Coordinates of C-alpha atoms and ligand atoms in Angstrom, one line a residue:
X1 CA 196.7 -40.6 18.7
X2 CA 193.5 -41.5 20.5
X3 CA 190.2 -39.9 19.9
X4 CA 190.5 -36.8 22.2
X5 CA 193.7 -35.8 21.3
X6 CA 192.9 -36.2 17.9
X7 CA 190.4 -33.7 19.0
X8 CA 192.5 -31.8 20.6
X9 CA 195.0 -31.0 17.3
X10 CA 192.1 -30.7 14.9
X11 CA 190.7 -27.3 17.0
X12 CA 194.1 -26.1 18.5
X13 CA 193.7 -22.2 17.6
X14 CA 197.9 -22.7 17.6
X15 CA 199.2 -23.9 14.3
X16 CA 200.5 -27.5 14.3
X17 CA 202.8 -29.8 11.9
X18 CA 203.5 -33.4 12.8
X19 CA 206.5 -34.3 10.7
X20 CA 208.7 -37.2 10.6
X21 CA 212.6 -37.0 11.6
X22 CA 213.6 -40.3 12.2
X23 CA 215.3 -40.4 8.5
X24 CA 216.9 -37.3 9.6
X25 CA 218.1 -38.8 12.7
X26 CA 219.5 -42.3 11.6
X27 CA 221.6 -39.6 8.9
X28 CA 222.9 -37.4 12.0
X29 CA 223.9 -40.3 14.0
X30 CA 225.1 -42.1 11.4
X31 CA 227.5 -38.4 11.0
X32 CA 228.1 -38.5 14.8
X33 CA 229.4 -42.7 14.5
X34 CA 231.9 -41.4 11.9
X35 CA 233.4 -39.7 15.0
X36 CA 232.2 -36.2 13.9
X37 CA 232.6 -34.6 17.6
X38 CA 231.8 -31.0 16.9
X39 CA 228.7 -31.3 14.7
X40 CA 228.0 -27.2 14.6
X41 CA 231.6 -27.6 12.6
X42 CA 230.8 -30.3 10.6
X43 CA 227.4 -28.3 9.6
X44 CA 229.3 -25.5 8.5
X45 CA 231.7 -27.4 6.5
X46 CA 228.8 -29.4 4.9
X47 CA 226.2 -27.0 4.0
X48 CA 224.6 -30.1 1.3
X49 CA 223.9 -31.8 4.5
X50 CA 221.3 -29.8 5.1
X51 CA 219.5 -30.2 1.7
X52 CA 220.7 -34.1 1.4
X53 CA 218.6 -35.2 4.3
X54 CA 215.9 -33.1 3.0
X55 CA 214.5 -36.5 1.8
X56 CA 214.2 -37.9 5.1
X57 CA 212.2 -35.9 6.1
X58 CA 208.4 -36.0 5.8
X59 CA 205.2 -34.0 6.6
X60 CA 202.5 -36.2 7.8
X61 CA 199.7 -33.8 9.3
X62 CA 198.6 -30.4 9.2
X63 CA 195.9 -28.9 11.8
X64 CA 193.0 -26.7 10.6
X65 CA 195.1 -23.4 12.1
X66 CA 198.1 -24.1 10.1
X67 CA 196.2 -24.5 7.1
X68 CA 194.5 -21.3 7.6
X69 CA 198.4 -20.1 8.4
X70 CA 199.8 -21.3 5.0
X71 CA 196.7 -20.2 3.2
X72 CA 195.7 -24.1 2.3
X73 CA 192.0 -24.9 1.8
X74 CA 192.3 -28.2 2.6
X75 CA 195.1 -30.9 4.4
X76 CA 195.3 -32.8 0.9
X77 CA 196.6 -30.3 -1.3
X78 CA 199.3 -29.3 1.9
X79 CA 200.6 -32.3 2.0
X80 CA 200.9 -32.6 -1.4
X81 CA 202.7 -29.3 -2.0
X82 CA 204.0 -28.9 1.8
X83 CA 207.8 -29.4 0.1
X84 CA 208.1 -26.3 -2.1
X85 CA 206.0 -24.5 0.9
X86 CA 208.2 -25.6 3.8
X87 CA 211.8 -25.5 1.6
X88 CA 214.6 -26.4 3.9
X89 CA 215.2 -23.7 6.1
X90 CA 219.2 -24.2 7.5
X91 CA 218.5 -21.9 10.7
X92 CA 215.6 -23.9 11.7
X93 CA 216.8 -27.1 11.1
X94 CA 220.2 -26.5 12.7
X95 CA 218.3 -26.0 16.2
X96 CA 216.4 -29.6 15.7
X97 CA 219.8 -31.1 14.6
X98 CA 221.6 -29.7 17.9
X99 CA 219.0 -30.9 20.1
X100 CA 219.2 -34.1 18.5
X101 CA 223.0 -34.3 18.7
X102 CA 222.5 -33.1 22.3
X103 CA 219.5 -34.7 23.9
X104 CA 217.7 -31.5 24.3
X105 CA 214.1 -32.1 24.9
X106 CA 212.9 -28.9 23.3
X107 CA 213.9 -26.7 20.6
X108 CA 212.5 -24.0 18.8
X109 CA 213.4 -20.9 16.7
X110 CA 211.9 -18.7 13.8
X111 CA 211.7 -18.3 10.2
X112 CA 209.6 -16.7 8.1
X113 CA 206.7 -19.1 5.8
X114 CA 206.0 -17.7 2.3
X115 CA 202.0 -18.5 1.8
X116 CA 200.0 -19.9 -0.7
X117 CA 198.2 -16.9 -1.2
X118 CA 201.4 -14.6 -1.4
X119 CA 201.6 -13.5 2.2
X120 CA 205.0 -13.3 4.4
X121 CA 204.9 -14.6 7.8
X122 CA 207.0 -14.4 10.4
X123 CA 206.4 -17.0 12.8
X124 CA 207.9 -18.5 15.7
X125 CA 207.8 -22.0 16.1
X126 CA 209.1 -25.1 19.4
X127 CA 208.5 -28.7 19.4
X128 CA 209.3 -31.4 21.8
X129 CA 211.8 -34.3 21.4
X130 CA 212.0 -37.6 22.7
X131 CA 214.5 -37.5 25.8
X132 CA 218.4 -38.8 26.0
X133 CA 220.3 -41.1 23.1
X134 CA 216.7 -41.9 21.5
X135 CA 215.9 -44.0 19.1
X136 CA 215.3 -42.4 15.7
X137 CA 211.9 -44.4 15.3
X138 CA 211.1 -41.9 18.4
X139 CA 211.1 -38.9 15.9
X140 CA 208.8 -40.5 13.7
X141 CA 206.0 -38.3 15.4
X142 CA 207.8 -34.8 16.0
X143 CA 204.9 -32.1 16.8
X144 CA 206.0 -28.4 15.6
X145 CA 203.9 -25.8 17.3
X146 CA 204.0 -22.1 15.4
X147 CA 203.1 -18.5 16.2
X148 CA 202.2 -16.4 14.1
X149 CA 204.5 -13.1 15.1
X150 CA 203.7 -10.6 12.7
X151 CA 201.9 -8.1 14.9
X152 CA 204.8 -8.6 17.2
X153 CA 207.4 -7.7 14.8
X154 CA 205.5 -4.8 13.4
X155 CA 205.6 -3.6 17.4
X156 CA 209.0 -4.4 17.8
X157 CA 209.7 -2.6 14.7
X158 CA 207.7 0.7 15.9
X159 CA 209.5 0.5 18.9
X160 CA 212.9 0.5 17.1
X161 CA 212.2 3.5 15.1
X162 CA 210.8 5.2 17.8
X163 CA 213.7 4.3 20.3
X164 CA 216.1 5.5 17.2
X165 CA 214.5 8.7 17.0
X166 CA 214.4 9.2 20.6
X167 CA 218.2 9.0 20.8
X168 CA 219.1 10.6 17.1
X169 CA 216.3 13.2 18.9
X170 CA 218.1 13.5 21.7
X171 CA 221.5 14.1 19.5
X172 CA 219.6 17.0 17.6
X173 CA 218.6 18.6 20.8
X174 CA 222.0 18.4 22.9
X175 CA 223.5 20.0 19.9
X176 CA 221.0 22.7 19.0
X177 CA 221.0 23.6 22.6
X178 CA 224.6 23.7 22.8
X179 CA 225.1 25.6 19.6
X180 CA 222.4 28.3 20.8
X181 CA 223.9 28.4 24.4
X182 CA 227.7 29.0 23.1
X183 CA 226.6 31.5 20.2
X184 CA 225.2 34.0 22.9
X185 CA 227.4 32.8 26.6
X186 CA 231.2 32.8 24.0
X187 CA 230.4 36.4 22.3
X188 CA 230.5 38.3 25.1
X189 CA 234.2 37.5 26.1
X190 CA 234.6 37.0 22.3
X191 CA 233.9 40.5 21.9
X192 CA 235.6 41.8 25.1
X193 CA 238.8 40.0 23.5
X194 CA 238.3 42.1 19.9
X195 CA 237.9 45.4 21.4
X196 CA 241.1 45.1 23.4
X197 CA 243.1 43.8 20.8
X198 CA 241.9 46.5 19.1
X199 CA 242.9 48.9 22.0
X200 CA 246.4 47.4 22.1
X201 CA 247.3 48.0 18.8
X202 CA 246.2 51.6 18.9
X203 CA 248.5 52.2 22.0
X204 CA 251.2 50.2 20.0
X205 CA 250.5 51.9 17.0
X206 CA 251.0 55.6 18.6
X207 CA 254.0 57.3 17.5
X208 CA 255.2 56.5 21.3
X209 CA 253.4 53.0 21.7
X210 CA 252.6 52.4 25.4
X211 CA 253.9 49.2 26.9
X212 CA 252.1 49.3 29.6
X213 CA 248.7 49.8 28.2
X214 CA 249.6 47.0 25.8
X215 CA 250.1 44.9 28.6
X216 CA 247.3 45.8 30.5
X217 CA 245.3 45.2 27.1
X218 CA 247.0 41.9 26.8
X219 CA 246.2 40.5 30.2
X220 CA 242.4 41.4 29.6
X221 CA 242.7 39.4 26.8
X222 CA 244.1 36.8 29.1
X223 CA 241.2 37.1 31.3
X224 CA 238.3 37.0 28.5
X225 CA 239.7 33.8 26.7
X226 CA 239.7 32.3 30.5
X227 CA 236.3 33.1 30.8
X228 CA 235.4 31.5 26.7
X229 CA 237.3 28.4 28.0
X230 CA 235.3 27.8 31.1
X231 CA 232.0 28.8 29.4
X232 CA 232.8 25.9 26.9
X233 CA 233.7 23.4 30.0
X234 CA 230.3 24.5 31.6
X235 CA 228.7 24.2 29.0
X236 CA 230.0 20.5 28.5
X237 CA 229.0 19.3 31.3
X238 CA 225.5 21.1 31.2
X239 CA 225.6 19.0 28.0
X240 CA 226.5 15.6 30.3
X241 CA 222.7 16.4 32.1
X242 CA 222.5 16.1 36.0
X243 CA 224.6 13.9 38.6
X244 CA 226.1 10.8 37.7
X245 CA 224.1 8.2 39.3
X246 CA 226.4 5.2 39.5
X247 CA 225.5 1.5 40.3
X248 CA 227.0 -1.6 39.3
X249 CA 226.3 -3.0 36.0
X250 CA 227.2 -5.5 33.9
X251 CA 229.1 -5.3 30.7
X252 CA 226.9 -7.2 28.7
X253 CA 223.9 -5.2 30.0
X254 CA 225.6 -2.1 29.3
X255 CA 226.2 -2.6 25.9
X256 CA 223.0 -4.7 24.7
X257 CA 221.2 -1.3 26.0
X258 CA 223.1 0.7 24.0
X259 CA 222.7 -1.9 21.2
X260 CA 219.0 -1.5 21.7
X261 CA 219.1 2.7 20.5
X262 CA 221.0 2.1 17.6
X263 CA 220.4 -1.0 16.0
X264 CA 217.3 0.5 13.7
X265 CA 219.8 2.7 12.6
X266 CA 222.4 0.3 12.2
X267 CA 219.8 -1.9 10.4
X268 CA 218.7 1.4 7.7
X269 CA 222.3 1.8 6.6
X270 CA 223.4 -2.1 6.5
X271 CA 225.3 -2.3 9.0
X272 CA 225.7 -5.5 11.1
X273 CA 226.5 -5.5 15.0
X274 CA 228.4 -8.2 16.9
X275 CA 228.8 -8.7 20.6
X276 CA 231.3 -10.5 22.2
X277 CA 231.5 -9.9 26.0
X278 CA 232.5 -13.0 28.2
X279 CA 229.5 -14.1 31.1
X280 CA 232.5 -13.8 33.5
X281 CA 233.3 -10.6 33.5
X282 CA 232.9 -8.6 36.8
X283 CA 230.4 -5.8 36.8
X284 CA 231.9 -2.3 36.6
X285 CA 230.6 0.7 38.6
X286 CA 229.0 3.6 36.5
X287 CA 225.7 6.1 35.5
X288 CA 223.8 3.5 33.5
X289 CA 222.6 6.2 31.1
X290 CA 226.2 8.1 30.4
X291 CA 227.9 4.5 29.9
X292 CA 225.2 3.7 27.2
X293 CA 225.3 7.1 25.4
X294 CA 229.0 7.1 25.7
X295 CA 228.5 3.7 23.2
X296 CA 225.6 5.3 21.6
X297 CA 227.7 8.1 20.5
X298 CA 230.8 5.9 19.1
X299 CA 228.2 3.4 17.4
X300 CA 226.3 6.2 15.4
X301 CA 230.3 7.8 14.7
X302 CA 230.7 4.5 13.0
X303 CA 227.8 4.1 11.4
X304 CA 227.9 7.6 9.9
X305 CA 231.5 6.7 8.7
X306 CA 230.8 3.9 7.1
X307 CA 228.5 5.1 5.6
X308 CA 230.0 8.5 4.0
X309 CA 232.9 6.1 2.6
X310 CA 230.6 3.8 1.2
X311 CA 232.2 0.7 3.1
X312 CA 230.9 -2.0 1.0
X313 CA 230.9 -4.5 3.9
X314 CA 229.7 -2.5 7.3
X315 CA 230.2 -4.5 10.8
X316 CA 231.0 -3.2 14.2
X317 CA 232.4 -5.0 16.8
X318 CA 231.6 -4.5 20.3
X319 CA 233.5 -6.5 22.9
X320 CA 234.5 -6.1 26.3
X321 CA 237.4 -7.6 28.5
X322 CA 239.6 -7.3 31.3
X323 CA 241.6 -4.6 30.8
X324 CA 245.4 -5.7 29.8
X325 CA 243.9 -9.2 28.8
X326 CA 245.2 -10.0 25.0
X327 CA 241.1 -10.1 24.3
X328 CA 241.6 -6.3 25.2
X329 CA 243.5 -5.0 22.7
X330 CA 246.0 -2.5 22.9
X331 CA 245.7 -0.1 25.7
X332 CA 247.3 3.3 26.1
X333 CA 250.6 3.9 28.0
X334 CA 250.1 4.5 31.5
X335 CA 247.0 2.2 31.5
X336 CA 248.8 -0.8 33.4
X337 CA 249.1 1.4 36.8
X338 CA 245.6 2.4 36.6
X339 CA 242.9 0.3 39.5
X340 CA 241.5 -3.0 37.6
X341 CA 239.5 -2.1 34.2
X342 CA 237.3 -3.6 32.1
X343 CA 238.1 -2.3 28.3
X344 CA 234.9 -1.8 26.0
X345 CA 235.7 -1.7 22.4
X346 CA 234.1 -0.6 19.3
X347 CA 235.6 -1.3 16.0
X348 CA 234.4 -0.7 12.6
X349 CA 234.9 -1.6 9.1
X350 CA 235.0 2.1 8.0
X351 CA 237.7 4.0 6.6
X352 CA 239.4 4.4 10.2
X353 CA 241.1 7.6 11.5
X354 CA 244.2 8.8 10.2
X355 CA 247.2 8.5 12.5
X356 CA 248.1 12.4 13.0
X357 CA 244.0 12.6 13.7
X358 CA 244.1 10.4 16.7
X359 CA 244.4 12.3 19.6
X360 CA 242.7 15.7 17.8
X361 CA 239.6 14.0 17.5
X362 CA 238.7 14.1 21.1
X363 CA 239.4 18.2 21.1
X364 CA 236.0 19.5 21.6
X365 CA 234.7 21.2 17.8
X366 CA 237.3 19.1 16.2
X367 CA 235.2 17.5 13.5
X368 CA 236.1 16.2 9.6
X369 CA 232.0 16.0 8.9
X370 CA 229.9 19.1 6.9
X371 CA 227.7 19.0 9.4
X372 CA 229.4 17.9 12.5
X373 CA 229.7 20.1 15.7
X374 CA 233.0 18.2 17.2
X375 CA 231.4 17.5 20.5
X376 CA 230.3 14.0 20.5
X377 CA 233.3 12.4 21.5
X378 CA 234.9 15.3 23.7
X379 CA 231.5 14.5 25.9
X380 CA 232.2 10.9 25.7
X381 CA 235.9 11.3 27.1
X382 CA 234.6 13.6 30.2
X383 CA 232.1 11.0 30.7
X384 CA 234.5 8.4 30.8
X385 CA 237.4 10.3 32.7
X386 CA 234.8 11.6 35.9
X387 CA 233.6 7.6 36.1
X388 CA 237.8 7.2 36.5
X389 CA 238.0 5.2 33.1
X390 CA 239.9 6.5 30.0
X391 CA 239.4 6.9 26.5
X392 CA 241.4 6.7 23.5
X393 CA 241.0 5.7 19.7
X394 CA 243.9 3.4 17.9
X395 CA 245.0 2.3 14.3
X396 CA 243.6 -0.7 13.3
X397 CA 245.6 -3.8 13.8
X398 CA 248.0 -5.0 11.2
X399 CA 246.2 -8.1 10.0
X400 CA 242.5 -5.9 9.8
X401 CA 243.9 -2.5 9.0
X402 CA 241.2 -0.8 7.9
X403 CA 238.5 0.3 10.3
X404 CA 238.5 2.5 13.4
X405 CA 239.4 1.2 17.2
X406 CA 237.6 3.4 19.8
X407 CA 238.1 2.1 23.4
X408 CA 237.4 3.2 26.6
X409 CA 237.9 1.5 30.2
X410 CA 236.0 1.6 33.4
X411 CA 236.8 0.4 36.9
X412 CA 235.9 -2.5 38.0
X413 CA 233.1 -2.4 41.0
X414 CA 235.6 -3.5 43.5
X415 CA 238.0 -0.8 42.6
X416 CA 235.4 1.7 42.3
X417 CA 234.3 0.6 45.8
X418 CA 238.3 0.8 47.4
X419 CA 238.7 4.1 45.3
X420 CA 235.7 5.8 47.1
X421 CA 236.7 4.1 50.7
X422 CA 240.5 4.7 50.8
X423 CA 241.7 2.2 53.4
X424 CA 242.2 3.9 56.8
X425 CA 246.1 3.2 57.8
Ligands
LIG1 P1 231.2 14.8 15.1 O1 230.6 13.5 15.0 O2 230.3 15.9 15.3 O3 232.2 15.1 14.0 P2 232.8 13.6 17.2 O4 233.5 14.3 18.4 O5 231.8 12.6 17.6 O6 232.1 14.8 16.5 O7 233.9 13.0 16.2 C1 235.0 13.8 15.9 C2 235.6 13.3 14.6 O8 236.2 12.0 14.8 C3 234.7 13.0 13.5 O9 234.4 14.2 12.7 C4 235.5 12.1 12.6 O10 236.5 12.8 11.8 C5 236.3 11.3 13.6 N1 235.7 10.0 13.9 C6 235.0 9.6 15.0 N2 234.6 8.3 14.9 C7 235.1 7.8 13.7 C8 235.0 6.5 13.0 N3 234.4 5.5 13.6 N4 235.7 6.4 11.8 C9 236.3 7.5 11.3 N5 236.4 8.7 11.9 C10 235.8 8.9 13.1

């Protein structure tokens, strides 16, 4: 290093490590000529290997703004203690191992450092690599540039619990709208339907009961349940808000959105989420906000279930896939004559959903919780039905039988497109 860079590292306000990889290297290519192919594999089959090259590997240089970062008065006593300070860290050093294996010119990742003067930092860190098959005397001199990200976290934290609350708020407030709109719109035929029911036995109660007034009484009773019924359907698609407001959108999108609202949830009650959607898949046609609080609301039904059984191990899985495709699962009867799909499906961990439950638990106010008004997934199935997809739940399958299996499907934008422009003979 010549003067002016020398310079240049000593008053970088970014922290900087030099450190020392070609031991590290000679001991992953030495893996590789054993004819190890897939070396992500062979790192998860060999966990030591992480901690047996530890002693390759070797801290030469510290800059002033790392110091500061680790709490270290001075370079000396760094380097001295820089071992139990910077303990191998597997997640880190798998990203420098790939790019080694690979050739990658940059990696970079994050971990947290634990200071000398008791602090927790989160930090961010990259560092450049020598290009192609290199020589491991090439990663003698490896620069690692870190971020301090605390500030950043602590945002992206705030942002989490507020995004939560905004959609657990927005849960509340659909419901305590709903109730207070039913209570008052439902009594009125509610109470129509008492007082004739009351009227009709009187008239069948009289020593010569009158048919025809119990008939008459019988088909306003008729009429006033009508009317209950298609308060309750207005009302669920008041509860649906506005238009649909479709555009093509991307599976993965979809769903990381919806990942977005409920992963601070997910993260209070220990619950892990995985995604698996393949790049490939076409986009499907939809309202971007429905589609997302159509997951939203199967999510948080997971969550909450998991939770009130005390699932010691809490995961959902959401994947998508063509619809039909064996990475789609099992789809209901009828499905295969519907216009191409795309299948989204959420699976838990939880206690699942007792067969002879199935198909009740989309009957809107069927619901098995103390608290629970029964709408959430009635919504979610008009939602999905007016966007021409389906809905349905299923047992889990036989080799993971516990957990419940909610999927829904949506058309793909091409058959969107043909079922809105029906070809012209
Ligand atoms: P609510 O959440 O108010 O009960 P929903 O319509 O969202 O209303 O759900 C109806 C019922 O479906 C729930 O009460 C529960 O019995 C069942 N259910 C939904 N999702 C799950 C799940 N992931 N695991 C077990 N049961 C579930």
């Amino acid at each position: 290093m010549d003067l002016r860079h020398a310079d240049l590292f000593e008053i970088s306000p970014i922290s900087i490590l030099c450190e020392d990889w070609s031991g590290v290297k000679r001991a992953v290519d030495a893996v590789i000529a054993d004819g190890v192919t897939d070396f992500d594999r062979f790192l998860d089959e060999n966990p030591q290997f992480f901690f047996d090259v530890r002693q390759f590997h070797h801290i030469l240089d510290a800059n002033r703004s790392a110091l500061d970062l680790l709490g270290f008065p001075d370079k000396e006593s760094f380097l001295r203690e820089s071992r139990i300070r910077l303990p191998a860290n597997p997640a880190s050093n798998v990203q420098v191992f790939r790019a080694m294996v690979r050739g990658d010119t940059v990696c970079q990742g994050e971990r947290v450092l634990h200071t000398k003067d008791g602090r927790v930092v989160p930090i961010l860190w990259r560092a450049s690599l020598p290009p192609g098959p290199a020589d491991p005397q090439a990663y003698s001199r490896l620069y690692f540039f870190a971020v301090d990200v605390t500030e950043l976290k602590r945002v992206q934290e705030a942002l989490m619990a507020a995004q939560a609350n905004l959609s657990h708020a927005g849960r509340l407030s659909l419901v305590g709208e709903l109730a207070a709109s039913l209570t008052h719109e439902v009594s009125q035929p509610l109470v129509s339907i008492a007082s004739h029911a009351a009227a009709a036995t009187r008239w069948l109660s009289r020593e010569a009961p009158s048919l025809d007034e119990v008939a008459t009484s019988l088909n306003r009773i008729t009429a006033s349940t009508r009317h209950a019924v298609r308060i309750v359907g207005k009302m669920r698609s008041f509860a649906r808000r506005g238009d649909l407001v479709t555009e093509p959108m991307k599976p993965h999108d979809c769903i990381a959105d919806a990942v977005t609202l409920v992963e601070h949830e997910a993260y209070r009650q220990k619950t892990r989420i995985d995604v698996d959607v393949p790049p490939q898949l076409p986009a499907v046609f939809g309202d971007r906000t429905q589609i997302q609080q159509v997951i939203v609301n199967i999510a948080y039904n997971a969550i909450q279930a998991m939770q009130a059984a005390r699932s010691p191990d809490r995961r959902i899985s959401i994947t998508a896939a063509m619809t039909g495709s064996a990475l789609a699962g099992a789809t209901p009867v009828g499905a295969a004559d519907e216009p191409e799909t795309v299948t989204f499906t959420i699976a838990d961990t939880g206690p699942g959903i007792p067969e002879e439950l199935l198909a009740r638990i989309f009957e809107p106010f069927f619901s098995t919780k103390q608290n629970g008004m029964g709408l959430g997934l009635s919504i979610c199935k008009t939602i999905v039905e007016e966007h021409g997809g389906r809905l349905w739940a299923a047992k889990g399958l036989s080799d993971a039988p516990r957990g419940a299996i909610l999927s829904f499907s949506l058309p793909v934008e091409r058959a969107a497109a043909e079922r809105a422009q029906p070809a012209t003979p």
